[in-house]
Amino acid sequence: MILKIQINKNNPILRKKTEPVAEITGEILNLIKDMKETMAKDNGVGLSANQIGKSIRLFIISPELSKKQVFINPKIIKLSKKTETMEEGCLSLPDIFIPIERAKSLKIKASDEKGKEFKLKAKDLLARAIQHETDHLNGILICDNAK
Ligand code: ZN
């Protein structure tokens, strides 16, 4: 099922810090499936749960960028000092592209859809997408970090 993406930078659901996922229920698994369909339809590289109206710590990343696609209760554990600035867009801010400075590489830990914890090293576009989605879970949008 294609879900409705929340747009508008002042939307409260996009501005609220999300809550940890306590348990991976059937409902969560369905949500992940729907989020994947929704992201693919809009050619997104990532999508966070609050973008489709669920204020929980979960995001997905496109299979084109990452072998691991589902990040539940993610935590970035290391960010490189080296940064890179690139234009970024966001499915919640249609037609807006803003240059954003991000760490070039990072290390993250999260649980997958089976509840198994994993650690992942990411660089370049994948690292950028992970930082973008992590910002979403904390209520931060790209229009906030514009320099
Ligand atoms: Zn976004």
Short mmCIF file of N, CA and C and ligand atoms in Angstrom, two decimals:
data_model
loop_
_atom_site.label_atom_id
_atom_site.label_comp_id
_atom_site.label_asym_id
_atom_site.label_seq_id
_atom_site.Cartn_x
_atom_site.Cartn_y
_atom_site.Cartn_z
N MET A 1 0.84 -1.19 0.00
CA MET A 1 0.00 0.00 0.00
C MET A 1 0.89 1.25 0.00
N ILE A 2 0.56 2.19 -0.88
CA ILE A 2 1.30 3.44 -0.92
C ILE A 2 0.78 4.35 0.19
N LEU A 3 1.70 4.87 0.98
CA LEU A 3 1.32 5.71 2.11
C LEU A 3 1.45 7.19 1.74
N LYS A 4 0.75 7.99 2.50
CA LYS A 4 0.80 9.43 2.24
C LYS A 4 2.02 10.02 2.96
N ILE A 5 2.86 10.70 2.19
CA ILE A 5 4.05 11.32 2.79
C ILE A 5 3.68 12.69 3.35
N GLN A 6 4.09 12.91 4.59
CA GLN A 6 3.82 14.19 5.26
C GLN A 6 4.73 15.25 4.67
N ILE A 7 4.15 16.31 4.23
CA ILE A 7 4.97 17.40 3.71
C ILE A 7 4.71 18.68 4.51
N ASN A 8 5.54 19.67 4.25
CA ASN A 8 5.48 20.97 4.94
C ASN A 8 6.40 20.94 6.16
N LYS A 9 7.34 21.88 6.17
CA LYS A 9 8.37 21.88 7.22
C LYS A 9 7.82 22.17 8.61
N ASN A 10 6.62 22.71 8.70
CA ASN A 10 6.07 23.02 10.02
C ASN A 10 5.12 21.95 10.55
N ASN A 11 5.00 20.87 9.78
CA ASN A 11 4.15 19.77 10.20
C ASN A 11 4.64 19.20 11.55
N PRO A 12 3.79 19.17 12.58
CA PRO A 12 4.26 18.74 13.92
C PRO A 12 4.85 17.32 13.93
N ILE A 13 4.30 16.42 13.14
CA ILE A 13 4.82 15.03 13.17
C ILE A 13 6.26 14.98 12.66
N LEU A 14 6.61 15.89 11.76
CA LEU A 14 7.99 15.93 11.23
C LEU A 14 8.93 16.63 12.21
N ARG A 15 8.37 17.33 13.17
CA ARG A 15 9.16 18.15 14.08
C ARG A 15 9.36 17.52 15.45
N LYS A 16 8.66 16.42 15.68
CA LYS A 16 8.69 15.78 17.00
C LYS A 16 9.77 14.70 17.00
N LYS A 17 10.51 14.58 18.09
CA LYS A 17 11.49 13.49 18.22
C LYS A 17 10.72 12.18 18.34
N THR A 18 11.13 11.19 17.58
CA THR A 18 10.39 9.93 17.53
C THR A 18 10.73 9.04 18.73
N GLU A 19 9.86 8.07 18.98
CA GLU A 19 10.00 7.15 20.12
C GLU A 19 10.61 5.82 19.67
N PRO A 20 11.42 5.19 20.54
CA PRO A 20 12.00 3.88 20.17
C PRO A 20 10.92 2.84 19.86
N VAL A 21 11.25 1.93 18.97
CA VAL A 21 10.36 0.80 18.67
C VAL A 21 10.55 -0.23 19.77
N ALA A 22 9.47 -0.54 20.51
CA ALA A 22 9.59 -1.46 21.64
C ALA A 22 9.63 -2.91 21.18
N GLU A 23 8.86 -3.22 20.15
CA GLU A 23 8.74 -4.60 19.71
C GLU A 23 8.42 -4.61 18.22
N ILE A 24 9.01 -5.57 17.50
CA ILE A 24 8.75 -5.63 16.06
C ILE A 24 7.51 -6.51 15.84
N THR A 25 6.39 -5.86 15.76
CA THR A 25 5.10 -6.55 15.63
C THR A 25 4.76 -6.73 14.15
N GLY A 26 3.69 -7.46 13.89
CA GLY A 26 3.19 -7.60 12.53
C GLY A 26 2.86 -6.25 11.92
N GLU A 27 2.37 -5.38 12.77
CA GLU A 27 2.02 -4.02 12.30
C GLU A 27 3.26 -3.28 11.80
N ILE A 28 4.36 -3.43 12.54
CA ILE A 28 5.63 -2.79 12.14
C ILE A 28 6.11 -3.39 10.81
N LEU A 29 6.01 -4.71 10.69
CA LEU A 29 6.46 -5.36 9.45
C LEU A 29 5.63 -4.91 8.25
N ASN A 30 4.34 -4.76 8.45
CA ASN A 30 3.48 -4.24 7.38
C ASN A 30 3.86 -2.81 7.02
N LEU A 31 4.14 -2.04 8.05
CA LEU A 31 4.53 -0.65 7.84
C LEU A 31 5.81 -0.59 6.99
N ILE A 32 6.78 -1.45 7.31
CA ILE A 32 8.04 -1.48 6.56
C ILE A 32 7.77 -1.80 5.09
N LYS A 33 6.90 -2.78 4.87
CA LYS A 33 6.56 -3.18 3.50
C LYS A 33 5.94 -1.99 2.75
N ASP A 34 5.01 -1.32 3.40
CA ASP A 34 4.35 -0.16 2.77
C ASP A 34 5.33 0.99 2.56
N MET A 35 6.23 1.17 3.51
CA MET A 35 7.23 2.25 3.36
C MET A 35 8.13 1.98 2.16
N LYS A 36 8.51 0.71 1.97
CA LYS A 36 9.36 0.36 0.82
C LYS A 36 8.65 0.68 -0.49
N GLU A 37 7.38 0.32 -0.56
CA GLU A 37 6.60 0.62 -1.78
C GLU A 37 6.51 2.13 -2.01
N THR A 38 6.26 2.85 -0.93
CA THR A 38 6.08 4.30 -1.02
C THR A 38 7.38 4.97 -1.47
N MET A 39 8.50 4.53 -0.88
CA MET A 39 9.80 5.11 -1.25
C MET A 39 10.12 4.82 -2.71
N ALA A 40 9.85 3.60 -3.15
CA ALA A 40 10.18 3.22 -4.52
C ALA A 40 9.35 4.03 -5.51
N LYS A 41 8.09 4.25 -5.20
CA LYS A 41 7.21 4.99 -6.09
C LYS A 41 7.72 6.41 -6.31
N ASP A 42 8.24 7.01 -5.25
CA ASP A 42 8.72 8.39 -5.35
C ASP A 42 10.21 8.49 -5.62
N ASN A 43 10.83 7.34 -5.96
CA ASN A 43 12.28 7.31 -6.25
C ASN A 43 13.10 7.92 -5.12
N GLY A 44 12.69 7.67 -3.89
CA GLY A 44 13.46 8.18 -2.76
C GLY A 44 14.65 7.29 -2.48
N VAL A 45 15.67 7.83 -1.83
CA VAL A 45 16.80 6.99 -1.41
C VAL A 45 16.63 6.56 0.04
N GLY A 46 15.69 7.20 0.73
CA GLY A 46 15.42 6.82 2.11
C GLY A 46 14.07 7.37 2.53
N LEU A 47 13.53 6.79 3.61
CA LEU A 47 12.24 7.27 4.12
C LEU A 47 12.17 6.94 5.61
N SER A 48 11.78 7.92 6.40
CA SER A 48 11.66 7.66 7.84
C SER A 48 10.18 7.52 8.21
N ALA A 49 9.94 6.79 9.32
CA ALA A 49 8.56 6.47 9.70
C ALA A 49 7.74 7.72 9.98
N ASN A 50 8.36 8.75 10.55
CA ASN A 50 7.54 9.95 10.83
C ASN A 50 7.13 10.68 9.55
N GLN A 51 7.84 10.41 8.45
CA GLN A 51 7.41 11.02 7.18
C GLN A 51 6.09 10.44 6.68
N ILE A 52 5.73 9.26 7.17
CA ILE A 52 4.43 8.72 6.79
C ILE A 52 3.50 8.71 8.02
N GLY A 53 3.84 9.51 9.00
CA GLY A 53 2.91 9.77 10.10
C GLY A 53 3.07 8.91 11.34
N LYS A 54 4.13 8.07 11.40
CA LYS A 54 4.35 7.24 12.60
C LYS A 54 5.58 7.74 13.33
N SER A 55 5.38 8.19 14.55
CA SER A 55 6.47 8.82 15.28
C SER A 55 7.32 7.78 16.01
N ILE A 56 7.99 6.92 15.24
CA ILE A 56 8.84 5.87 15.82
C ILE A 56 10.20 5.86 15.14
N ARG A 57 11.19 5.31 15.89
CA ARG A 57 12.58 5.34 15.39
C ARG A 57 12.82 4.20 14.41
N LEU A 58 12.50 4.47 13.18
CA LEU A 58 12.64 3.48 12.11
C LEU A 58 12.79 4.23 10.80
N PHE A 59 13.81 3.84 10.03
CA PHE A 59 13.87 4.35 8.66
C PHE A 59 14.33 3.26 7.71
N ILE A 60 14.08 3.49 6.44
CA ILE A 60 14.53 2.54 5.43
C ILE A 60 15.41 3.29 4.42
N ILE A 61 16.28 2.51 3.78
CA ILE A 61 17.20 3.06 2.77
C ILE A 61 17.02 2.22 1.51
N SER A 62 17.14 2.87 0.37
CA SER A 62 16.94 2.19 -0.91
C SER A 62 17.94 1.05 -1.12
N PRO A 63 17.48 -0.06 -1.68
CA PRO A 63 18.39 -1.18 -2.00
C PRO A 63 19.48 -0.77 -2.99
N GLU A 64 19.28 0.32 -3.70
CA GLU A 64 20.32 0.78 -4.62
C GLU A 64 21.53 1.33 -3.87
N LEU A 65 21.30 1.74 -2.63
CA LEU A 65 22.40 2.32 -1.84
C LEU A 65 22.98 1.35 -0.83
N SER A 66 22.17 0.42 -0.35
CA SER A 66 22.59 -0.35 0.82
C SER A 66 22.10 -1.79 0.79
N LYS A 67 22.96 -2.69 1.25
CA LYS A 67 22.52 -4.08 1.41
C LYS A 67 21.54 -4.19 2.57
N LYS A 68 21.80 -3.38 3.62
CA LYS A 68 20.87 -3.32 4.75
C LYS A 68 19.89 -2.20 4.47
N GLN A 69 18.60 -2.51 4.50
CA GLN A 69 17.61 -1.48 4.16
C GLN A 69 16.76 -1.01 5.32
N VAL A 70 16.64 -1.87 6.35
CA VAL A 70 15.75 -1.52 7.45
C VAL A 70 16.58 -1.19 8.69
N PHE A 71 16.37 -0.01 9.23
CA PHE A 71 17.12 0.46 10.40
C PHE A 71 16.12 0.78 11.50
N ILE A 72 16.07 -0.10 12.51
CA ILE A 72 15.14 0.10 13.63
C ILE A 72 15.96 0.54 14.84
N ASN A 73 15.48 1.55 15.56
CA ASN A 73 16.21 2.14 16.69
C ASN A 73 17.68 2.40 16.34
N PRO A 74 17.93 3.08 15.23
CA PRO A 74 19.31 3.30 14.80
C PRO A 74 20.05 4.28 15.70
N LYS A 75 21.35 4.06 15.78
CA LYS A 75 22.20 4.98 16.54
C LYS A 75 23.52 5.13 15.79
N ILE A 76 23.84 6.36 15.42
CA ILE A 76 25.13 6.61 14.77
C ILE A 76 26.19 6.58 15.87
N ILE A 77 27.18 5.69 15.71
CA ILE A 77 28.18 5.57 16.78
C ILE A 77 29.49 6.27 16.43
N LYS A 78 29.68 6.60 15.17
CA LYS A 78 30.89 7.32 14.79
C LYS A 78 30.63 8.14 13.53
N LEU A 79 31.10 9.37 13.55
CA LEU A 79 31.01 10.22 12.35
C LEU A 79 32.42 10.66 11.99
N SER A 80 32.76 10.62 10.74
CA SER A 80 34.10 11.06 10.33
C SER A 80 34.22 12.57 10.50
N LYS A 81 35.46 13.00 10.75
CA LYS A 81 35.70 14.45 10.82
C LYS A 81 35.62 15.05 9.43
N LYS A 82 36.01 14.24 8.46
CA LYS A 82 35.99 14.70 7.08
C LYS A 82 34.54 14.89 6.62
N THR A 83 34.25 16.03 6.05
CA THR A 83 32.88 16.30 5.62
C THR A 83 32.84 16.58 4.12
N GLU A 84 31.64 16.63 3.63
CA GLU A 84 31.42 16.91 2.22
C GLU A 84 30.10 17.67 2.11
N THR A 85 30.04 18.64 1.23
CA THR A 85 28.80 19.38 1.05
C THR A 85 28.20 19.03 -0.31
N MET A 86 26.94 18.64 -0.28
CA MET A 86 26.24 18.29 -1.52
C MET A 86 24.80 18.75 -1.42
N GLU A 87 24.20 18.97 -2.57
CA GLU A 87 22.77 19.34 -2.58
C GLU A 87 21.92 18.13 -2.20
N GLU A 88 20.96 18.38 -1.34
CA GLU A 88 20.07 17.31 -0.91
C GLU A 88 18.63 17.71 -1.10
N GLY A 89 17.82 16.71 -1.40
CA GLY A 89 16.38 16.93 -1.45
C GLY A 89 15.72 16.07 -0.39
N CYS A 90 14.41 16.20 -0.26
CA CYS A 90 13.68 15.44 0.76
C CYS A 90 12.25 15.22 0.26
N LEU A 91 11.75 14.01 0.43
CA LEU A 91 10.39 13.72 -0.05
C LEU A 91 9.35 14.57 0.68
N SER A 92 9.71 15.07 1.87
CA SER A 92 8.77 15.90 2.63
C SER A 92 8.85 17.37 2.26
N LEU A 93 9.86 17.73 1.46
CA LEU A 93 10.00 19.13 1.04
C LEU A 93 10.13 19.16 -0.48
N PRO A 94 9.04 18.90 -1.17
CA PRO A 94 9.11 18.76 -2.62
C PRO A 94 9.73 20.00 -3.28
N ASP A 95 10.55 19.73 -4.28
CA ASP A 95 11.14 20.78 -5.12
C ASP A 95 12.12 21.69 -4.41
N ILE A 96 12.57 21.29 -3.23
CA ILE A 96 13.58 22.11 -2.54
C ILE A 96 14.88 21.32 -2.51
N PHE A 97 15.97 21.97 -2.92
CA PHE A 97 17.29 21.35 -2.87
C PHE A 97 18.23 22.29 -2.16
N ILE A 98 18.90 21.77 -1.13
CA ILE A 98 19.73 22.62 -0.28
C ILE A 98 21.10 21.98 -0.11
N PRO A 99 22.18 22.76 -0.26
CA PRO A 99 23.51 22.18 0.01
C PRO A 99 23.68 21.92 1.51
N ILE A 100 24.03 20.70 1.84
CA ILE A 100 24.16 20.31 3.25
C ILE A 100 25.54 19.70 3.48
N GLU A 101 26.19 20.14 4.54
CA GLU A 101 27.47 19.57 4.92
C GLU A 101 27.23 18.37 5.82
N ARG A 102 27.80 17.24 5.44
CA ARG A 102 27.64 16.01 6.23
C ARG A 102 29.00 15.34 6.40
N ALA A 103 29.10 14.52 7.44
CA ALA A 103 30.28 13.66 7.58
C ALA A 103 30.34 12.74 6.37
N LYS A 104 31.57 12.49 5.89
CA LYS A 104 31.73 11.70 4.67
C LYS A 104 31.54 10.21 4.94
N SER A 105 31.84 9.79 6.15
CA SER A 105 31.61 8.38 6.48
C SER A 105 31.16 8.27 7.93
N LEU A 106 30.59 7.12 8.25
CA LEU A 106 30.07 6.92 9.61
C LEU A 106 29.94 5.44 9.92
N LYS A 107 29.66 5.20 11.18
CA LYS A 107 29.36 3.84 11.61
C LYS A 107 28.03 3.93 12.36
N ILE A 108 27.15 3.00 12.09
CA ILE A 108 25.83 3.02 12.72
C ILE A 108 25.50 1.64 13.26
N LYS A 109 24.72 1.62 14.33
CA LYS A 109 24.17 0.33 14.75
C LYS A 109 22.65 0.47 14.78
N ALA A 110 21.99 -0.64 14.50
CA ALA A 110 20.53 -0.64 14.45
C ALA A 110 20.07 -2.09 14.52
N SER A 111 18.76 -2.29 14.58
CA SER A 111 18.21 -3.64 14.45
C SER A 111 17.56 -3.75 13.09
N ASP A 112 17.60 -4.95 12.54
CA ASP A 112 16.89 -5.18 11.28
C ASP A 112 15.45 -5.63 11.56
N GLU A 113 14.72 -5.99 10.51
CA GLU A 113 13.30 -6.32 10.70
C GLU A 113 13.09 -7.63 11.45
N LYS A 114 14.17 -8.41 11.62
CA LYS A 114 14.06 -9.63 12.43
C LYS A 114 14.43 -9.36 13.89
N GLY A 115 14.79 -8.12 14.18
CA GLY A 115 15.17 -7.77 15.54
C GLY A 115 16.64 -8.04 15.82
N LYS A 116 17.38 -8.38 14.78
CA LYS A 116 18.80 -8.68 14.95
C LYS A 116 19.60 -7.38 14.86
N GLU A 117 20.46 -7.18 15.88
CA GLU A 117 21.26 -5.97 15.86
C GLU A 117 22.42 -6.11 14.88
N PHE A 118 22.72 -5.05 14.17
CA PHE A 118 23.86 -5.07 13.25
C PHE A 118 24.59 -3.74 13.32
N LYS A 119 25.84 -3.78 12.87
CA LYS A 119 26.63 -2.55 12.74
C LYS A 119 27.00 -2.41 11.28
N LEU A 120 27.04 -1.19 10.82
CA LEU A 120 27.31 -0.96 9.40
C LEU A 120 28.22 0.26 9.26
N LYS A 121 29.22 0.10 8.38
CA LYS A 121 30.05 1.26 8.01
C LYS A 121 29.51 1.79 6.70
N ALA A 122 29.39 3.09 6.61
CA ALA A 122 28.84 3.68 5.38
C ALA A 122 29.68 4.88 4.98
N LYS A 123 29.74 5.13 3.69
CA LYS A 123 30.43 6.34 3.23
C LYS A 123 29.65 6.97 2.08
N ASP A 124 30.07 8.17 1.73
CA ASP A 124 29.52 8.91 0.59
C ASP A 124 27.98 8.98 0.63
N LEU A 125 27.32 8.58 -0.46
CA LEU A 125 25.87 8.77 -0.54
C LEU A 125 25.10 8.01 0.53
N LEU A 126 25.56 6.79 0.84
CA LEU A 126 24.87 6.02 1.87
C LEU A 126 25.01 6.72 3.23
N ALA A 127 26.21 7.19 3.54
CA ALA A 127 26.42 7.91 4.81
C ALA A 127 25.54 9.16 4.86
N ARG A 128 25.43 9.83 3.74
CA ARG A 128 24.59 11.03 3.66
C ARG A 128 23.12 10.68 3.91
N ALA A 129 22.65 9.63 3.25
CA ALA A 129 21.24 9.23 3.41
C ALA A 129 20.95 8.84 4.86
N ILE A 130 21.88 8.13 5.48
CA ILE A 130 21.68 7.70 6.87
C ILE A 130 21.62 8.92 7.79
N GLN A 131 22.48 9.90 7.55
CA GLN A 131 22.45 11.12 8.39
C GLN A 131 21.16 11.89 8.16
N HIS A 132 20.71 11.94 6.92
CA HIS A 132 19.46 12.63 6.59
C HIS A 132 18.28 11.97 7.33
N GLU A 133 18.21 10.64 7.25
CA GLU A 133 17.07 9.94 7.88
C GLU A 133 17.16 10.01 9.41
N THR A 134 18.38 9.95 9.95
CA THR A 134 18.54 10.08 11.41
C THR A 134 18.07 11.46 11.86
N ASP A 135 18.38 12.48 11.08
CA ASP A 135 17.87 13.82 11.39
C ASP A 135 16.34 13.81 11.45
N HIS A 136 15.71 13.15 10.47
CA HIS A 136 14.24 13.07 10.48
C HIS A 136 13.73 12.54 11.82
N LEU A 137 14.36 11.45 12.30
CA LEU A 137 13.89 10.82 13.53
C LEU A 137 14.03 11.76 14.73
N ASN A 138 14.90 12.77 14.58
CA ASN A 138 15.08 13.75 15.65
C ASN A 138 14.34 15.06 15.37
N GLY A 139 13.47 15.03 14.36
CA GLY A 139 12.66 16.21 14.07
C GLY A 139 13.38 17.30 13.29
N ILE A 140 14.51 16.93 12.66
CA ILE A 140 15.31 17.92 11.93
C ILE A 140 15.13 17.74 10.43
N LEU A 141 14.95 18.84 9.73
CA LEU A 141 14.79 18.81 8.27
C LEU A 141 15.95 19.56 7.61
N ILE A 142 16.16 19.27 6.32
CA ILE A 142 17.32 19.89 5.65
C ILE A 142 17.26 21.42 5.63
N CYS A 143 16.08 21.97 5.69
CA CYS A 143 16.01 23.44 5.68
C CYS A 143 16.56 24.01 7.00
N ASP A 144 16.76 23.16 8.02
CA ASP A 144 17.32 23.63 9.29
C ASP A 144 18.84 23.73 9.26
N ASN A 145 19.50 22.79 8.53
CA ASN A 145 20.97 22.79 8.56
C ASN A 145 21.58 23.59 7.44
N ALA A 146 20.79 24.31 6.72
CA ALA A 146 21.35 25.09 5.61
C ALA A 146 22.37 26.08 6.16
N LYS A 147 23.51 26.14 5.48
CA LYS A 147 24.55 27.05 5.96
C LYS A 147 24.79 28.13 4.93
ZN ZN B 1 13.89 13.68 4.02
#
